[in-house]
XYZ file of C-alpha atoms in Angstrom:
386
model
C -0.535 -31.999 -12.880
C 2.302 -29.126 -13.111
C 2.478 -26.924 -15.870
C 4.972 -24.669 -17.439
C 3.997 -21.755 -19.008
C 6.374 -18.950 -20.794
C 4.625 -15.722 -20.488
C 6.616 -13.169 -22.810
C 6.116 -9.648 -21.498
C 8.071 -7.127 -23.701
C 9.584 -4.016 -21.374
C 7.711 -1.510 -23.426
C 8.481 1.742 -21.846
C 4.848 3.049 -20.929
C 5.007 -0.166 -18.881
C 7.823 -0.106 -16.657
C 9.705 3.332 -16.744
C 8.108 6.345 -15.544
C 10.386 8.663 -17.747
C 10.377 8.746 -21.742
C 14.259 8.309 -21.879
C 15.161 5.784 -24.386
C 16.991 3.044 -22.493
C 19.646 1.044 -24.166
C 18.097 -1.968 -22.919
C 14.453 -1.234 -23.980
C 14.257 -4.206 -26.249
C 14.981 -6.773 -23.549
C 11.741 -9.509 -22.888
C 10.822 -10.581 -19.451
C 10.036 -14.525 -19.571
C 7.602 -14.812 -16.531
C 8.540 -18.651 -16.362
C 5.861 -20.000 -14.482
C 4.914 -23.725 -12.845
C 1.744 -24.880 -11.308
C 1.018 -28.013 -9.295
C -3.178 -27.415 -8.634
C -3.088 -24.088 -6.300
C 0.329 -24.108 -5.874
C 2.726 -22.141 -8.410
C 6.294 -20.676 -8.845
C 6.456 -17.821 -11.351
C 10.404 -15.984 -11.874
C 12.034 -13.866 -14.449
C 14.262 -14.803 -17.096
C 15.396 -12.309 -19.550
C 16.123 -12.477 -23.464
C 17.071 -10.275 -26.254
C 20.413 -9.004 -24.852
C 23.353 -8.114 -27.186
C 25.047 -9.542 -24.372
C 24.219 -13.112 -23.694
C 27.217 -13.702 -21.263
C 25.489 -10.785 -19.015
C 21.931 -12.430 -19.572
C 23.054 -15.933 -18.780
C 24.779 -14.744 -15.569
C 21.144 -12.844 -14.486
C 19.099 -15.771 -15.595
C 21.495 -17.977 -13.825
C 21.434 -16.175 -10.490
C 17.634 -15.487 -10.557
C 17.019 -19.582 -11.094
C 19.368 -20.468 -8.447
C 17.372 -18.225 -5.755
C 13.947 -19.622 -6.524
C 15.365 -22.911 -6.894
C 14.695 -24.139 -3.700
C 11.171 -22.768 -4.278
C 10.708 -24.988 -7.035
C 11.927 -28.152 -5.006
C 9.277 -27.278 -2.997
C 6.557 -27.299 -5.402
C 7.719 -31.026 -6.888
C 7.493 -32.182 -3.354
C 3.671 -30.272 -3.081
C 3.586 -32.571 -6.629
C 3.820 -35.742 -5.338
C 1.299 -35.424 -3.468
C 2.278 -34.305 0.062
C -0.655 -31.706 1.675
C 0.173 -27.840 1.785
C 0.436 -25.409 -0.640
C 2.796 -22.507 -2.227
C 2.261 -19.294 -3.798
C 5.383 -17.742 -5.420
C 5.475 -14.738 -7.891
C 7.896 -12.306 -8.900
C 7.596 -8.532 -9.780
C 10.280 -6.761 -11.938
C 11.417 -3.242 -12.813
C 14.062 -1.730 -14.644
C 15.599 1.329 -13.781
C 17.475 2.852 -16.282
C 20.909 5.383 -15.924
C 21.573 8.239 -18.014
C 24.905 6.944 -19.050
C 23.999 3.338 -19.470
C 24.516 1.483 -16.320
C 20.508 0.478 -16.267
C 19.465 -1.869 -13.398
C 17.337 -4.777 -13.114
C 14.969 -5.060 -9.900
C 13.476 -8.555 -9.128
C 11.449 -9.513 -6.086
C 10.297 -12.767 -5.509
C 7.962 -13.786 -2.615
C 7.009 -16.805 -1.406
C 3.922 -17.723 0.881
C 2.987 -21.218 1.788
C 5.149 -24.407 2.282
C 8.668 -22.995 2.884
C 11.406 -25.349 2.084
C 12.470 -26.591 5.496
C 8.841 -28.405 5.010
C 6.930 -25.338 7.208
C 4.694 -22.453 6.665
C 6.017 -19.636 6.205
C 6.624 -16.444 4.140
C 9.954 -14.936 1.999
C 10.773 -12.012 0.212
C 13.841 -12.502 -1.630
C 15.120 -8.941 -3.212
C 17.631 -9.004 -6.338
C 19.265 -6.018 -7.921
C 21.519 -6.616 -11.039
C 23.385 -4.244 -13.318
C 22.488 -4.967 -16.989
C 25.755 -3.908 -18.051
C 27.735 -6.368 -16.650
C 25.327 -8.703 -15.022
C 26.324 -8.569 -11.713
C 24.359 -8.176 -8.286
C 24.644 -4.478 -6.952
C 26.139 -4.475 -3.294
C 24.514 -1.985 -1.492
C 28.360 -0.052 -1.101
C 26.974 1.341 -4.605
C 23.818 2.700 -2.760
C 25.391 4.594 0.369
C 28.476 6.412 0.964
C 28.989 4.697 4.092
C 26.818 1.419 4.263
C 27.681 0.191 8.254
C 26.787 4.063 9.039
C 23.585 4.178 7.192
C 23.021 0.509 9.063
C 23.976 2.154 12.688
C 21.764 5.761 11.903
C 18.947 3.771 10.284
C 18.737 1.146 13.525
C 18.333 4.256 15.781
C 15.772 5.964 13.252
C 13.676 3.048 13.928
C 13.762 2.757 17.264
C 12.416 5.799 17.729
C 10.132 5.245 14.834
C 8.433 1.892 16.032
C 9.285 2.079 20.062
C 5.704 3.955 20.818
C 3.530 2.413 18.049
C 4.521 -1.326 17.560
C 5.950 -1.929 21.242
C 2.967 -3.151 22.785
C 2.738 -6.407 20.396
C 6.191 -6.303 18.744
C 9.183 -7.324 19.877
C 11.511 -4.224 18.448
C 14.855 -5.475 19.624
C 14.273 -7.927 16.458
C 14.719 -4.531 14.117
C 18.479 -4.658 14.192
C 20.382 -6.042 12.859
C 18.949 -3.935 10.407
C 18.967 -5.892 6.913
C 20.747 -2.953 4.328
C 22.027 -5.240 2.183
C 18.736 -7.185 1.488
C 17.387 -3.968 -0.464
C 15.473 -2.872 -3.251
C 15.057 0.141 -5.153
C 11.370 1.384 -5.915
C 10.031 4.246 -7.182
C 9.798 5.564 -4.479
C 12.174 4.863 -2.140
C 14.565 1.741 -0.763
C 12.994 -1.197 0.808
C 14.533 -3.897 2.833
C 13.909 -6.882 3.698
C 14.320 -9.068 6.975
C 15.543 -12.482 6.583
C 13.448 -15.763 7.392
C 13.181 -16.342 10.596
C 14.258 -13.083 12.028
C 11.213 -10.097 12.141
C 7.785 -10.788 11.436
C 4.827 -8.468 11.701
C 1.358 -10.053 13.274
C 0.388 -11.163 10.184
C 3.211 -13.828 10.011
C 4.766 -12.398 7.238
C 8.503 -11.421 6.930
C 9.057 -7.831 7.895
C 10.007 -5.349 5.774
C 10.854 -1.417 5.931
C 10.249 1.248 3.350
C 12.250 4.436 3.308
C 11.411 6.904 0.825
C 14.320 8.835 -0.555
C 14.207 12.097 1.129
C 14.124 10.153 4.521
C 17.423 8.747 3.805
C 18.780 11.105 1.261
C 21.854 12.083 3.436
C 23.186 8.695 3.809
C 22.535 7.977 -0.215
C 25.876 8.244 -2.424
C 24.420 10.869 -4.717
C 27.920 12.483 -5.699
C 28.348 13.122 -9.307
C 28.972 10.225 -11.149
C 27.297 7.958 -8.694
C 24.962 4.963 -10.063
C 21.691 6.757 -7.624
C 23.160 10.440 -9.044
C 21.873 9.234 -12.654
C 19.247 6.883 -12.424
C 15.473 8.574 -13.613
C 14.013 8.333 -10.836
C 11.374 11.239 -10.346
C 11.618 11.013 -6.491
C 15.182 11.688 -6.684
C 14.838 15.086 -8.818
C 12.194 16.377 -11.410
C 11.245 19.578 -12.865
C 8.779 22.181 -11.695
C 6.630 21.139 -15.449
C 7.280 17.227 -15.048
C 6.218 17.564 -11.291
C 3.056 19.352 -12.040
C 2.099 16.656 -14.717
C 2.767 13.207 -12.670
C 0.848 15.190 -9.826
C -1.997 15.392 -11.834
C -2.114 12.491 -13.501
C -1.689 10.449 -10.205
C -4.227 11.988 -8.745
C -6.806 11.318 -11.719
C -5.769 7.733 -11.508
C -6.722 7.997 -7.807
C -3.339 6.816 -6.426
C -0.563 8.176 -4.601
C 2.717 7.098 -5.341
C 3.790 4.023 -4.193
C 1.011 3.402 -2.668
C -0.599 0.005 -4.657
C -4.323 0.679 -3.142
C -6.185 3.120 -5.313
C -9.916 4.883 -5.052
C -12.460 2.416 -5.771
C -10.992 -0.937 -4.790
C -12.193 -3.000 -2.303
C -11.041 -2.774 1.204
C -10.966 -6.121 1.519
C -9.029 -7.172 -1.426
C -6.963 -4.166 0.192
C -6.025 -6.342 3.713
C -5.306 -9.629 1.518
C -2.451 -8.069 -0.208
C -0.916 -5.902 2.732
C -2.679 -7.365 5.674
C -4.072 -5.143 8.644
C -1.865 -3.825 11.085
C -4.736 -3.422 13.654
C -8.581 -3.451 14.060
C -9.930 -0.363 11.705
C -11.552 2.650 13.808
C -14.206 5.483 13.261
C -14.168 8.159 10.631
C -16.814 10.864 9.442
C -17.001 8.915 6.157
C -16.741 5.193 7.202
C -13.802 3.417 8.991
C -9.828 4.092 8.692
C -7.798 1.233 8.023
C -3.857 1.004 9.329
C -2.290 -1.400 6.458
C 0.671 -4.059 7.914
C 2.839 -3.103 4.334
C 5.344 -0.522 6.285
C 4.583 1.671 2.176
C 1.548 2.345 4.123
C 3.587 3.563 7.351
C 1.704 7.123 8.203
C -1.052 6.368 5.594
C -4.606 5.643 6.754
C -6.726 4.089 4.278
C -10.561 5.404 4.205
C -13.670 2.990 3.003
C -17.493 3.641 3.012
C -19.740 0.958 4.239
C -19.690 -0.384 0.835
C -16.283 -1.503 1.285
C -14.719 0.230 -1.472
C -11.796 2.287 -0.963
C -13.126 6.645 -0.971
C -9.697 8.084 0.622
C -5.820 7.738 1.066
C -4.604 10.070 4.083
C -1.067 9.961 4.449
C 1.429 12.114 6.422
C 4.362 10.471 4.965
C 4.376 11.090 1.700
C 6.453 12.505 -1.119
C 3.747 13.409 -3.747
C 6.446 14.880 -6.598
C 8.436 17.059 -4.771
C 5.547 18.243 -2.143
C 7.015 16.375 0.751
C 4.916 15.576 4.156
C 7.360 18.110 6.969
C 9.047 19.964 4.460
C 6.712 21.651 2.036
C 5.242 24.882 2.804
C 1.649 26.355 1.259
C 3.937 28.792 -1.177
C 5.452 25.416 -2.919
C 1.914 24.288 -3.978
C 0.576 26.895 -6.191
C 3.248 26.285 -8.894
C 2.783 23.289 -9.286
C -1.550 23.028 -8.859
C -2.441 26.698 -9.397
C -4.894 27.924 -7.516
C -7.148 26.033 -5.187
C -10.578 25.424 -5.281
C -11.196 26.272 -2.166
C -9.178 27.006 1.068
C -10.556 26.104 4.217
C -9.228 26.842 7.806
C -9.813 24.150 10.164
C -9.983 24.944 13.903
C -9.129 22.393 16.713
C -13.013 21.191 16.782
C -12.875 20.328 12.842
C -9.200 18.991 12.615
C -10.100 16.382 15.342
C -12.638 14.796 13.575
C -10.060 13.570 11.169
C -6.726 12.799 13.582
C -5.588 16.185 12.309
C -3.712 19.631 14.129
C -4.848 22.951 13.264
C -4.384 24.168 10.200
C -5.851 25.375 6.401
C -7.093 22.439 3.847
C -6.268 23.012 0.107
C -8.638 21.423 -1.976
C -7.782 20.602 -5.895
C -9.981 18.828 -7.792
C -8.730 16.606 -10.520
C -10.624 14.906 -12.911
C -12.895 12.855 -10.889
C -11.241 13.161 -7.468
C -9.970 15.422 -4.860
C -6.346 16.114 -3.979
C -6.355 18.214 -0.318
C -3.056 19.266 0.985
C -3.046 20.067 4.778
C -0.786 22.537 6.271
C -0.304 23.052 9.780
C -0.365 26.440 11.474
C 3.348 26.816 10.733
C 1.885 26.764 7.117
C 4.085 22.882 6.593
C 2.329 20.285 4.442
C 1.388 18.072 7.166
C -1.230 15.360 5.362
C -1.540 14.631 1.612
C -5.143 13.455 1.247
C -6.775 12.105 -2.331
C -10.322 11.623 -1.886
C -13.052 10.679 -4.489
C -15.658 13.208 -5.432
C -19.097 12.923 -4.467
């Protein structure tokens, strides 16, 4: 039987924005519309509580009319022919410090695709909630078809040596930049149907975080990126210093959805495993498919829960992976609790150069920047205490 449920999720700020500015639009509800059919289900957005119901209509309106053939698919599933669909949404708003706030809205689909096959589709939607309409991506870089031509040959190089031998890389262009979304992070995109897939099956997708791209980003004065509060894209020394810390006691890294203490397992269902795991001194490293986890090794004991997060692509606040340097650190941590050279002997034992480990210890867990000899952050590790 297929039910309909209306799950009313108001945007309270805590929730969704990682800033305390007070956003015009902090009053709007997210209806989660959701329909099942036994295993299978569709869930979407639709907002309420706008001032502006023409902009609202038009969002609702375009949001429906991309799951739509989604739903088709799940009265077919219905009627009783075999297969089954899983399709859920995840939303964000961004908001702008002179209004022009921004919806985000993913919606991916895994199952029965509506040609009738398997498959798997990630669908990204970014809407201005001041005049409800989709953002092109001319808004997000001051020259789009040059960010397309410099990112195509930034991934070439990036994926020629480590995907080559099982993927076919000509697939990466053309590159996708107008099938974006904006994190917290950084930009993702997403290939169409059809086009890239990892080994998994699943659509391909690639993750840039700011910084990587920052010099193709339209961040003039005035710009829509120039204002939105997004820490990645500038903080203070003080705010810096205080999402460090309290990311780290949470036992995450940002934008990173795998935390200390889950299970490895549940870990691979959600991002899938890019390759078979290998040795380390404290159980077995794990490559994730997600390209978030591009440069990040996940560590689990022989529990199976989740103990580390090693990642050499990472901006953790403002300490950025090839750019930092040791001096940067202390501001924003203090002092270390310990300092700890590592030779070429040591650093091997953990896929690491030479260099000094600074250990921090956080509530419960263990933040250890790694700097190479030229004294560059070259690894962020979190790792739970003993």
């Amino acid at each position: 039987m297929r039910k309909q449920v209306n799950r009313f999720y108001t945007l309270f700020l805590a929730m969704f924005l990682m800033l305390s500015a007070v956003s015009a639009y902090a009053e709007i509800s997210i209806n989660l519309i959701r329909q099942e059919s036994d295993a299978s289900f569709v869930s979407y957005p639709q907002i309420s509580g706008m001032d502006n119901t023409f902009v609202q209509d038009t969002i609702n309106a375009a949001v429906l009319e991309k799951t739509q053939p989604h739903l088709n698919t799940l009265m077919v599933l219905q009627s009783g022919v075999a297969g089954e669909l899983k399709a859920e949404s995840q939303v964000r708003i961004f908001t702008h410090k002179n209004g022009q706030d921004m919806l985000a809205v993913l919606l991916v689909a895994e199952g029965r695709m509506p040609n009738g096959r398997g498959g798997y589709q990630a669908i990204p939607m970014m809407f201005s909630l001041a005049d409800g309409q989709a953002i092109p991506v001319e808004k997000i870089f001051s020259d789009a078809e040059e960010a397309r031509a410099k990112i195509e040959e930034e991934l070439d190089g990036a994926f020629a040596d480590e995907l080559s031998n099982y993927l076919d890389i000509s697939a990466l262009a053309p590159f996708p930049i107008e099938n974006y979304l904006l994190t917290d992070t950084g930009i993702t995109f997403y290939y169409p149907e059809n086009t890239l897939t990892w080994l998994s099956g699943r659509g391909a997708s690639v993750h840039f975080l700011y910084h990587e791209i920052r010099p193709l980003l339209d961040m003039k004065e005035g710009s829509l990126l120039a204002n939105l509060d997004i820490p990645m894209l500038g903080i203070s020394a003080e705010e810096a210093s205080e999402f460090i810390r309290k990311s780290v006691a949470d036992g995450k890294l940002p934008g990173l959805d795998v935390r200390l203490g889950d299970q490895i397992e549940s870990a691979i269902d959600k991002n899938k495993l890019q390759y078979d795991p290998e040795g380390f001194p404290t159980g077995e490293k794990y490559q994730l498919e997600d390209d978030r986890y591009r440069g990040t090794k996940v560590i689990a004991n022989d529990e199976g829960l989740v103990t580390a997060l090693i990642s050499t692509r990472m901006n953790l606040f403002g300490l950025i992976t090839g750019e930092s340097g040791m001096e940067e650190a202390e501001p924003l941590l203090g002092s270390p609790l310990a300092i700890l050279p590592m030779d070429e002997g040591a650093a091997n034992l953990y896929s690491l150069p030479q260099g000094t480990l600074l250990t921090y210890r956080i509530s419960e867990n263990d933040l250890k920047l790694f700097f190479d000899q030229a004294g560059t952050l070259y690894a962020v590790w979190l790792e739970k205490t003993n």
